[in-house]
């Protein structure tokens, strides 16, 4: 069986598979709050407001860690490890530290490095990919860190040599049992600045079309339980994000940024630090069918562009009532203040509200939906995971929000956990997710946007096969523009199909096709089709190999005809 065979293979084998499929959902504009230990009441078992995940992303190449959904691995028993529980039970002895270093080498040949129609440049790229997978599960520390930088050497285009930082990490430290904790999270990834490329897969572009995003969040917090009455959590979060382009942009750029072929600047390097103070209180099981949750959060930004002097502040109270064990109603009210620099300046100071509910079909199958006002507009939010029989599972998400690209990087850290291989997992649905700052279908912009995104994915698992179909749609409308740049509305629709088949217990074949339509500041309107075939095998314990062929064809408004790119990848990885 595919899943059973996957469990028998060492992690090094799956490091060679680069077609991980990410189910998408937008990071919600909620304050950062490490999850409280859910009370044992009927109400909180519904937990309809635990975050909504992130947008889809390329896998980062055949040496990227695959998501649990694609590899056949199952995630950890705790649905949002390690943050569903505040700490292990007192007195539990330390269990394990696992350190798995690895070293990979990848050889890539392409006939069109930049996927250009008129200026085709062939290149041969050698990548050295050291890796470190650290997992810890003790009485005091729980977490996982996956670090795998990609060091690239170009034969023909030496100026494109670079190091792409790739990191996912989350660690929870128990300072004082059942009272004081330290939550540390970080992530790094890259994406094509211009947009117009396949949203998933190993996007091959030159250095001057690559944006590196790094984010980190450190939060000490205090928790106190008042028996069955409730729980109080108070904390502080330090946040930092940087987004840097790897070269001199596209047209006539004379500084760090990205330009349209006509010379309009749509992205400038971004960075910010933020200080967030927050508090959350929840009622406990003594309240029976009725539950309340209050939240206070204030975040101040010190950053560039629209985040210069910006802030988010919100106070809200949510009430939930269990009509039956399967149907829960909720209502929420509060007040928010938001400020952003840019043109025009944005100042929001008004009430917020929401009504909705949740339907539980089973412990693993449910739908949560809300409609209300947040971020200065009315919108809906939907999170769902539904079992369609024994072998088929459906994930769905929809939300709208007001945010910047840099803020989305931090919001991702607050709405996801990591599986045992360091891959992001949606804290609400348990679906594999990945960084919104590594999706290359739409371009990277540094202004403030209202973002609307929906996605649906259906996955079917057979003894030796897994088939996954994903559909997604994202729209971005500029609200406030960074001085010195131009902002563009964007939209993208994409579909992908992935089929993995176990040939032998130590060999897997994976096929992937994608199609997307987009509007992007760097490329205008267009469409992109990509297909890849990958063969990955375990040669001996700890040593894996892969071979992949990928084809991409795309068109846009700025040039006639279609660009065609062929890519051949081979590689080895040794785990120690």
Coordinates of C-alpha atoms in Angstrom, one line a residue:
X1 CA 0.0 0.0 0.0
X2 CA 1.2 3.5 -0.9
X3 CA 0.8 5.0 2.6
X4 CA 2.4 2.0 4.4
X5 CA 5.3 1.9 1.9
X6 CA 5.8 5.6 2.5
X7 CA 6.1 5.1 6.2
X8 CA 8.8 2.5 5.7
X9 CA 11.0 4.7 3.6
X10 CA 13.5 7.0 5.2
X11 CA 13.0 10.8 5.1
X12 CA 15.8 11.1 2.6
X13 CA 13.8 9.2 -0.1
X14 CA 11.0 11.7 0.1
X15 CA 13.4 14.6 0.1
X16 CA 13.9 13.8 -3.6
X17 CA 10.2 14.3 -4.5
X18 CA 9.4 17.8 -5.7
X19 CA 5.8 17.8 -6.6
X20 CA 4.2 18.5 -3.3
X21 CA 0.6 19.8 -3.7
X22 CA -0.5 22.5 -1.3
X23 CA -4.2 23.1 -0.6
X24 CA -4.8 26.8 -0.4
X25 CA -6.5 29.2 2.0
X26 CA -5.7 32.8 2.9
X27 CA -4.0 33.7 6.1
X28 CA -6.6 35.5 8.2
X29 CA -6.0 39.0 9.6
X30 CA -6.2 37.8 13.2
X31 CA -3.7 38.7 15.9
X32 CA -1.1 36.1 16.8
X33 CA -2.3 33.9 19.6
X34 CA -0.7 30.5 20.3
X35 CA -3.5 28.1 20.6
X36 CA -4.9 27.4 24.1
X37 CA -5.5 23.9 25.3
X38 CA -9.1 23.4 24.2
X39 CA -11.5 23.0 27.1
X40 CA -13.3 19.7 27.2
X41 CA -16.7 21.3 26.8
X42 CA -19.0 20.5 23.9
X43 CA -18.6 24.0 22.5
X44 CA -14.9 24.3 22.2
X45 CA -14.6 21.0 20.5
X46 CA -16.0 22.9 17.5
X47 CA -13.2 25.5 17.7
X48 CA -14.5 27.5 14.7
X49 CA -11.9 30.2 14.7
X50 CA -8.5 28.5 14.7
X51 CA -7.1 30.1 11.5
X52 CA -7.4 29.5 7.9
X53 CA -4.1 28.5 6.5
X54 CA -2.2 29.9 3.5
X55 CA -2.0 30.2 -0.2
X56 CA -0.4 27.5 -2.5
X57 CA 3.2 27.5 -3.4
X58 CA 5.8 25.8 -5.5
X59 CA 7.4 22.8 -3.9
X60 CA 10.9 24.2 -4.1
X61 CA 12.2 21.5 -6.4
X62 CA 12.8 17.8 -6.1
X63 CA 14.8 18.2 -2.9
X64 CA 12.0 20.0 -1.1
X65 CA 10.2 18.2 1.6
X66 CA 6.9 16.9 0.3
X67 CA 3.6 17.6 2.1
X68 CA 2.1 14.7 4.0
X69 CA -0.8 14.6 1.6
X70 CA 1.4 13.9 -1.4
X71 CA 3.9 11.5 0.1
X72 CA 1.4 9.2 1.8
X73 CA 2.8 10.1 5.2
X74 CA 0.2 10.8 7.9
X75 CA 0.6 13.8 10.1
X76 CA 1.1 13.7 13.9
X77 CA -1.7 12.4 16.1
X78 CA -2.4 15.9 17.5
X79 CA -4.3 17.8 14.9
X80 CA -2.3 20.9 15.2
X81 CA 0.9 19.7 16.8
X82 CA 2.6 21.1 18.8
X83 CA 0.3 24.0 19.6
X84 CA -3.1 22.4 20.3
X85 CA -1.7 21.6 23.8
X86 CA 0.1 24.2 25.8
X87 CA 2.5 21.7 27.4
X88 CA 2.9 18.0 28.1
X89 CA 1.3 16.8 31.3
X90 CA 3.5 17.7 34.4
X91 CA 6.1 15.1 35.2
X92 CA 6.1 13.5 31.7
X93 CA 9.7 12.4 31.1
X94 CA 11.6 13.7 28.1
X95 CA 11.0 11.6 25.0
X96 CA 13.2 12.4 22.0
X97 CA 15.5 14.7 20.1
X98 CA 16.0 13.8 16.5
X99 CA 18.6 15.5 14.3
X100 CA 18.7 14.4 10.6
X101 CA 21.4 16.2 8.5
X102 CA 21.5 15.6 4.8
X103 CA 23.4 16.7 1.7
X104 CA 21.9 16.9 -1.8
X105 CA 23.3 17.7 -5.2
X106 CA 21.0 18.7 -8.1
X107 CA 21.8 19.2 -11.8
X108 CA 19.4 21.2 -13.9
X109 CA 19.5 21.9 -17.6
X110 CA 17.2 24.3 -19.3
X111 CA 16.9 25.7 -22.9
X112 CA 15.1 28.9 -21.7
X113 CA 16.2 30.2 -18.3
X114 CA 13.7 33.1 -18.1
X115 CA 10.9 31.6 -20.1
X116 CA 11.3 34.3 -22.7
X117 CA 10.1 34.2 -26.3
X118 CA 12.7 36.5 -27.8
X119 CA 15.8 36.3 -25.5
X120 CA 16.2 32.6 -24.9
X121 CA 19.2 31.7 -22.7
X122 CA 20.2 28.1 -22.1
X123 CA 21.9 27.3 -18.9
X124 CA 23.2 24.5 -16.7
X125 CA 22.7 24.9 -13.0
X126 CA 24.4 22.9 -10.2
X127 CA 22.8 23.1 -6.8
X128 CA 24.2 22.1 -3.5
X129 CA 21.5 21.6 -0.9
X130 CA 22.6 20.9 2.7
X131 CA 19.7 20.1 4.9
X132 CA 18.9 19.9 8.6
X133 CA 15.7 18.4 10.0
X134 CA 15.5 18.8 13.8
X135 CA 12.5 17.5 15.8
X136 CA 12.1 17.6 19.5
X137 CA 9.4 16.3 21.8
X138 CA 10.3 16.5 25.5
X139 CA 8.6 17.6 28.6
X140 CA 10.0 21.1 28.2
X141 CA 10.5 21.6 24.4
X142 CA 8.3 20.6 21.5
X143 CA 8.8 21.5 17.9
X144 CA 10.4 21.0 14.5
X145 CA 12.8 22.9 12.3
X146 CA 13.5 22.1 8.6
X147 CA 16.3 24.1 7.0
X148 CA 17.4 23.4 3.4
X149 CA 19.2 26.3 1.6
X150 CA 19.7 26.0 -2.1
X151 CA 23.1 27.1 -3.3
X152 CA 23.0 27.6 -7.0
X153 CA 25.9 27.9 -9.5
X154 CA 25.0 28.9 -13.1
X155 CA 27.4 27.8 -15.9
X156 CA 26.3 30.4 -18.6
X157 CA 24.8 33.1 -16.4
X158 CA 27.3 33.5 -13.6
X159 CA 25.6 36.7 -12.4
X160 CA 22.6 34.5 -11.4
X161 CA 24.5 32.6 -8.8
X162 CA 22.6 32.8 -5.5
X163 CA 21.6 31.2 -2.3
X164 CA 17.8 30.7 -1.8
X165 CA 17.0 30.4 1.9
X166 CA 14.3 27.8 2.7
X167 CA 13.2 27.3 6.2
X168 CA 10.2 26.2 8.2
X169 CA 10.4 26.1 12.0
X170 CA 8.2 26.2 15.1
X171 CA 9.3 25.5 18.6
X172 CA 7.3 25.8 21.9
X173 CA 9.3 26.0 25.1
X174 CA 7.7 25.4 28.5
X175 CA 9.4 27.9 30.9
X176 CA 7.1 27.3 33.9
X177 CA 4.8 24.3 33.6
X178 CA 1.2 25.2 33.0
X179 CA 2.0 28.9 33.2
X180 CA 4.8 30.5 31.1
X181 CA 5.8 29.6 27.6
X182 CA 7.9 30.8 24.7
X183 CA 6.7 30.3 21.2
X184 CA 9.3 30.7 18.3
X185 CA 8.4 30.5 14.6
X186 CA 10.2 31.3 11.4
X187 CA 9.9 30.7 7.6
X188 CA 11.9 31.5 4.4
X189 CA 11.1 31.0 0.8
X190 CA 11.4 32.6 -2.7
X191 CA 9.1 33.4 -5.6
X192 CA 9.1 35.0 -9.0
X193 CA 8.7 38.8 -8.6
X194 CA 6.9 39.3 -12.0
X195 CA 4.3 36.6 -11.6
X196 CA 3.0 34.8 -14.6
X197 CA 4.6 31.4 -13.8
X198 CA 3.2 28.1 -12.6
X199 CA 2.1 28.5 -9.0
X200 CA 3.4 25.0 -8.1
X201 CA 6.5 23.2 -9.1
X202 CA 10.2 24.2 -9.5
X203 CA 9.9 27.6 -11.1
X204 CA 13.2 28.3 -13.0
X205 CA 13.9 32.0 -13.4
X206 CA 16.9 34.3 -13.3
X207 CA 18.2 36.0 -10.1
X208 CA 16.7 39.4 -11.0
X209 CA 13.2 37.9 -11.0
X210 CA 13.5 36.3 -7.6
X211 CA 12.2 37.7 -4.3
X212 CA 13.4 36.2 -1.0
X213 CA 11.1 36.5 2.0
X214 CA 12.3 35.8 5.6
X215 CA 10.0 36.0 8.6
X216 CA 10.4 35.3 12.3
X217 CA 8.1 35.6 15.3
X218 CA 9.0 35.3 19.0
X219 CA 6.3 35.3 21.6
X220 CA 6.6 34.8 25.4
X221 CA 3.1 34.3 27.0
X222 CA 1.4 33.5 30.3
X223 CA -1.6 31.1 30.7
X224 CA -3.7 30.6 33.8
X225 CA -6.7 28.2 34.1
X226 CA -9.6 29.0 36.5
X227 CA -10.7 25.4 36.8
X228 CA -13.9 24.8 34.8
X229 CA -14.7 28.5 34.6
X230 CA -12.2 29.4 31.8
X231 CA -8.7 30.2 30.7
X232 CA -6.8 33.5 30.4
X233 CA -3.7 34.0 28.1
X234 CA -1.6 37.2 28.0
X235 CA 1.4 37.6 25.8
X236 CA 3.7 39.7 23.6
X237 CA 5.0 38.9 20.1
X238 CA 8.0 40.3 18.4
X239 CA 7.7 40.0 14.6
X240 CA 10.2 40.7 11.7
X241 CA 9.9 40.3 8.0
X242 CA 12.2 41.2 5.1
X243 CA 11.5 40.9 1.3
X244 CA 14.4 41.4 -1.0
X245 CA 14.7 41.1 -4.8
X246 CA 17.8 39.3 -6.0
X247 CA 19.0 41.7 -8.7
X248 CA 18.2 44.9 -10.5
X249 CA 14.6 44.1 -11.4
X250 CA 13.1 44.1 -14.9
X251 CA 13.3 47.2 -17.1
X252 CA 15.2 50.3 -16.2
X253 CA 15.6 49.6 -12.5
X254 CA 18.5 51.4 -10.9
X255 CA 17.8 50.2 -7.3
X256 CA 16.2 47.3 -5.5
X257 CA 12.8 46.6 -6.9
X258 CA 10.7 45.1 -9.8
X259 CA 9.6 47.0 -12.9
X260 CA 7.2 46.4 -15.7
X261 CA 8.7 46.3 -19.2
X262 CA 7.4 49.9 -19.5
X263 CA 9.4 51.0 -16.6
X264 CA 6.7 51.2 -13.9
X265 CA 7.9 50.2 -10.5
X266 CA 5.5 47.8 -8.7
X267 CA 7.7 46.3 -6.0
X268 CA 10.4 47.8 -3.7
X269 CA 12.3 45.9 -1.1
X270 CA 10.2 45.6 2.1
X271 CA 11.1 45.1 5.8
X272 CA 9.4 45.7 9.1
X273 CA 9.5 44.9 12.8
X274 CA 6.3 44.8 14.9
X275 CA 5.4 44.6 18.5
X276 CA 2.1 42.9 19.4
X277 CA 0.5 42.7 22.8
X278 CA -2.5 40.4 23.1
X279 CA -4.8 38.8 25.6
X280 CA -7.5 36.1 25.1
X281 CA -10.0 34.7 27.6
X282 CA -12.2 31.6 27.1
X283 CA -14.9 30.1 29.2
X284 CA -14.7 26.5 30.3
X285 CA -16.9 23.4 30.6
X286 CA -18.9 24.9 33.5
X287 CA -20.8 26.9 31.0
X288 CA -22.3 23.8 29.2
X289 CA -23.7 24.6 25.8
X290 CA -22.7 28.2 25.9
X291 CA -19.1 29.5 25.5
X292 CA -17.5 32.9 25.2
X293 CA -14.2 34.0 23.9
X294 CA -12.8 37.6 24.2
X295 CA -9.7 38.9 22.4
X296 CA -7.6 42.0 22.7
X297 CA -4.7 42.7 20.4
X298 CA -2.6 45.7 19.5
X299 CA 0.2 45.5 16.8
X300 CA 2.5 48.5 16.0
X301 CA 4.7 48.4 12.9
X302 CA 8.0 50.0 12.2
X303 CA 8.6 49.4 8.5
X304 CA 9.0 50.7 5.0
X305 CA 6.3 51.8 2.6
X306 CA 2.7 51.5 3.7
X307 CA 3.8 49.9 7.0
X308 CA 5.6 53.0 8.1
X309 CA 3.9 53.8 11.4
X310 CA 1.1 51.4 10.7
X311 CA -0.9 49.6 13.4
X312 CA -3.7 47.0 13.9
X313 CA -5.9 47.1 17.0
X314 CA -8.9 45.0 17.8
X315 CA -11.2 44.0 20.7
X316 CA -13.8 41.4 20.2
X317 CA -16.2 39.0 22.0
X318 CA -17.5 35.8 20.4
X319 CA -20.4 33.7 21.8
X320 CA -21.0 30.1 20.7
X321 CA -24.0 28.0 21.4
X322 CA -24.3 24.3 20.7
X323 CA -27.8 23.7 19.3
X324 CA -27.0 20.0 19.0
X325 CA -23.7 18.1 19.3
X326 CA -23.3 18.6 15.5
X327 CA -24.6 22.2 15.0
X328 CA -23.0 25.2 16.7
X329 CA -24.1 28.8 16.2
X330 CA -21.8 31.8 16.8
X331 CA -22.1 35.5 16.9
X332 CA -19.2 38.0 17.3
X333 CA -19.0 41.8 18.0
X334 CA -16.2 44.2 18.7
X335 CA -14.2 47.3 17.5
X336 CA -11.1 47.7 15.4
X337 CA -8.6 50.4 14.5
X338 CA -6.2 50.1 11.6
X339 CA -3.8 52.6 10.0
X340 CA -1.6 52.4 7.0
X341 CA 0.7 54.9 5.2
X342 CA 0.7 55.2 1.4
X343 CA -1.6 57.0 -1.0
X344 CA -4.3 57.4 0.1
X345 CA -3.6 56.9 3.8
X346 CA -5.9 54.4 5.4
X347 CA -7.5 54.9 8.7
X348 CA -10.2 52.4 9.9
X349 CA -12.0 53.0 13.2
X350 CA -15.3 51.2 13.4
X351 CA -17.3 48.2 14.9
X352 CA -16.7 44.6 13.7
X353 CA -19.2 41.8 13.8
X354 CA -19.8 38.3 12.4
X355 CA -22.5 35.7 12.5
X356 CA -22.2 32.1 11.4
X357 CA -21.9 28.5 12.6
X358 CA -20.3 25.1 12.3
X359 CA -21.7 21.7 11.3
X360 CA -19.8 18.6 12.4
X361 CA -20.4 15.6 10.3
X362 CA -17.8 13.6 12.2
X363 CA -14.7 14.4 14.3
X364 CA -12.7 14.6 11.0
X365 CA -15.4 16.1 8.8
X366 CA -16.9 19.6 9.3
X367 CA -17.8 23.0 7.7
X368 CA -17.4 26.4 9.4
X369 CA -18.9 29.5 7.8
X370 CA -19.1 33.2 9.0
X371 CA -20.3 36.4 7.4
X372 CA -19.5 39.8 8.9
X373 CA -17.5 43.0 8.8
X374 CA -13.8 43.2 9.3
X375 CA -11.0 45.3 7.8
X376 CA -13.5 48.0 6.7
X377 CA -15.7 45.8 4.5
X378 CA -18.2 43.0 4.7
X379 CA -17.1 39.5 3.7
X380 CA -17.5 35.8 4.2
X381 CA -15.1 33.1 5.6
X382 CA -15.4 29.4 5.0
X383 CA -13.2 26.5 6.2
X384 CA -14.2 22.9 5.4
X385 CA -12.8 19.4 5.5
X386 CA -15.3 16.8 4.4
X387 CA -14.8 13.0 4.0
X388 CA -16.5 11.8 0.8
X389 CA -16.4 8.1 1.5
X390 CA -13.4 6.0 2.8
X391 CA -10.9 7.0 0.1
X392 CA -11.8 10.6 -0.8
X393 CA -11.4 13.8 1.2
X394 CA -12.4 17.4 0.3
X395 CA -10.8 20.6 1.6
X396 CA -12.2 24.1 0.9
X397 CA -11.4 27.6 2.1
X398 CA -12.6 31.1 1.2
X399 CA -11.8 34.5 2.8
X400 CA -11.2 38.2 2.2
X401 CA -8.8 40.4 4.0
X402 CA -6.8 43.7 4.0
X403 CA -3.1 43.1 4.0
X404 CA 0.4 43.5 2.4
X405 CA 2.7 40.9 1.1
X406 CA 5.0 41.3 4.1
X407 CA 2.1 40.9 6.6
X408 CA 1.0 37.7 4.9
X409 CA 4.3 36.2 5.8
X410 CA 3.7 36.8 9.5
X411 CA 0.1 35.8 9.3
X412 CA 1.1 32.4 7.8
X413 CA 3.1 31.7 11.0
X414 CA 0.1 32.4 13.1
X415 CA -2.4 30.2 11.2
X416 CA -0.3 27.1 10.6
X417 CA 1.6 24.3 12.4
X418 CA 4.1 21.9 11.0
X419 CA 4.0 18.2 10.2
X420 CA 6.8 15.8 11.2
X421 CA 8.8 16.9 8.1
X422 CA 8.6 20.6 8.7
X423 CA 5.9 21.3 6.2
X424 CA 3.1 23.8 7.0
X425 CA -0.2 22.4 8.0
X426 CA -3.5 24.4 8.2
X427 CA -4.3 24.8 11.9
X428 CA -8.0 24.8 11.1
X429 CA -8.4 22.0 8.6
X430 CA -5.2 20.0 8.9
X431 CA -4.6 20.3 5.2
X432 CA -1.1 20.8 3.8
X433 CA -0.4 24.5 3.2
X434 CA 2.6 26.5 2.2
X435 CA 3.9 30.0 2.1
X436 CA 1.9 32.7 0.2
X437 CA 5.3 34.3 -0.4
X438 CA 6.5 31.5 -2.7
X439 CA 3.5 31.4 -5.1
X440 CA 4.7 32.6 -8.5
X441 CA 1.4 32.9 -10.4
X442 CA 0.8 36.5 -9.4
X443 CA 3.4 39.2 -9.1
X444 CA 4.8 40.6 -5.8
X445 CA 3.8 44.1 -5.0
X446 CA 4.6 46.3 -2.0
X447 CA 1.3 48.2 -1.6
X448 CA -1.8 47.5 0.6
X449 CA -4.4 45.2 -1.0
X450 CA -7.8 43.8 -0.4
X451 CA -7.3 40.1 -1.2
X452 CA -10.1 37.6 -2.0
X453 CA -9.1 34.0 -2.2
X454 CA -10.9 30.7 -2.5
X455 CA -9.7 27.1 -3.1
X456 CA -11.0 23.6 -3.2
X457 CA -9.1 20.4 -3.3
X458 CA -10.2 16.7 -3.7
X459 CA -7.8 13.9 -2.8
X460 CA -8.3 10.2 -3.3
X461 CA -6.0 7.6 -1.8
X462 CA -5.7 4.0 -3.1
X463 CA -3.4 1.2 -2.0
X464 CA -0.7 2.3 -4.4
X465 CA -2.0 5.6 -5.8
X466 CA -2.9 9.1 -4.7
X467 CA -4.8 11.5 -7.0
X468 CA -5.3 15.1 -6.0
X469 CA -7.2 17.8 -7.9
X470 CA -7.0 21.5 -6.8
X471 CA -8.8 24.6 -8.0
X472 CA -8.0 28.1 -6.7
X473 CA -8.9 31.7 -7.4
X474 CA -7.3 34.8 -6.0
X475 CA -8.1 38.5 -6.6
X476 CA -6.0 41.5 -5.4
X477 CA -7.3 45.1 -5.5
X478 CA -5.0 47.9 -4.4
X479 CA -6.3 50.1 -1.5
X480 CA -3.2 52.2 -0.6
X481 CA -0.1 52.6 -2.9
X482 CA 3.4 52.9 -1.6
X483 CA 4.9 56.2 -2.6
X484 CA 7.3 55.8 -5.5
X485 CA 5.6 52.7 -6.9
X486 CA 2.5 51.8 -9.0
X487 CA -0.1 49.3 -7.9
X488 CA -2.0 47.0 -10.2
X489 CA -5.1 44.9 -9.7
X490 CA -4.4 41.2 -10.1
X491 CA -6.3 38.0 -10.4
X492 CA -5.4 34.4 -11.0
X493 CA -7.2 31.2 -11.6
X494 CA -5.4 27.9 -11.5
X495 CA -6.1 24.1 -11.6
X496 CA -3.7 21.3 -11.0
X497 CA -3.8 17.5 -11.0
X498 CA -1.2 15.3 -9.3
X499 CA -1.0 11.5 -9.5
X500 CA 1.6 9.5 -7.6
X501 CA 2.0 5.8 -8.1
X502 CA 4.1 3.4 -6.1
X503 CA 6.0 1.2 -8.6
X504 CA 7.9 -0.8 -6.0
X505 CA 8.3 -0.3 -2.2
X506 CA 11.3 1.8 -2.9
X507 CA 10.3 3.6 -6.1
X508 CA 7.6 6.2 -6.8
X509 CA 6.5 7.9 -10.1
X510 CA 4.7 11.2 -9.9
X511 CA 2.9 13.1 -12.7
X512 CA 1.7 16.7 -12.4
X513 CA -0.2 19.0 -14.8
X514 CA -1.2 22.6 -14.1
X515 CA -3.0 25.4 -15.9
X516 CA -3.4 29.0 -14.8
X517 CA -4.7 32.3 -16.2
X518 CA -3.5 35.5 -14.6
X519 CA -3.1 39.3 -14.7
X520 CA 0.2 40.4 -13.4
X521 CA 2.1 43.8 -13.2
X522 CA 5.2 42.2 -14.6
X523 CA 3.6 40.3 -17.5
X524 CA 0.1 41.6 -18.1
X525 CA -2.7 39.1 -19.0
X526 CA -1.7 35.6 -19.9
X527 CA -1.8 31.9 -19.2
X528 CA 0.6 29.2 -18.3
X529 CA 0.6 25.5 -18.7
X530 CA 3.1 23.1 -17.1
X531 CA 3.6 19.4 -16.9
X532 CA 6.2 17.3 -15.1
X533 CA 7.1 13.6 -14.7
X534 CA 9.3 12.5 -11.7
X535 CA 10.8 9.2 -10.8
X536 CA 12.2 8.9 -7.3
X537 CA 13.9 5.9 -5.8
X538 CA 15.7 4.8 -2.7
X539 CA 19.0 3.3 -3.8
X540 CA 20.0 2.1 -0.3
X541 CA 19.1 3.2 3.2
X542 CA 19.7 6.9 3.5
X543 CA 20.5 7.5 -0.2
X544 CA 17.9 8.6 -2.7
X545 CA 17.9 9.7 -6.3
X546 CA 15.4 11.3 -8.6
X547 CA 15.0 12.3 -12.3
X548 CA 12.5 14.8 -13.6
X549 CA 11.4 16.3 -16.9
X550 CA 9.3 19.4 -16.9
X551 CA 7.7 21.5 -19.7
X552 CA 6.3 25.0 -19.3
X553 CA 4.6 27.1 -22.0
X554 CA 3.2 30.6 -21.3
X555 CA 2.0 33.7 -23.0
X556 CA 1.3 37.3 -21.9
X557 CA 0.4 40.7 -23.3
X558 CA 3.9 42.1 -23.7
X559 CA 5.1 39.7 -26.5
X560 CA 3.3 37.8 -29.2
X561 CA 3.5 34.0 -29.4
X562 CA 4.2 31.6 -26.6
X563 CA 7.4 31.0 -24.6
X564 CA 8.5 27.3 -24.2
X565 CA 10.8 26.0 -21.5
X566 CA 12.2 22.5 -21.1
X567 CA 13.9 21.5 -17.9
X568 CA 15.7 18.3 -17.0
X569 CA 16.6 17.6 -13.4
X570 CA 18.6 14.8 -11.8
X571 CA 19.9 14.6 -8.3
X572 CA 21.0 12.6 -5.3
X573 CA 20.5 13.1 -1.5
X574 CA 22.3 11.4 1.3
X575 CA 20.9 11.6 4.8
X576 CA 23.1 10.9 7.8

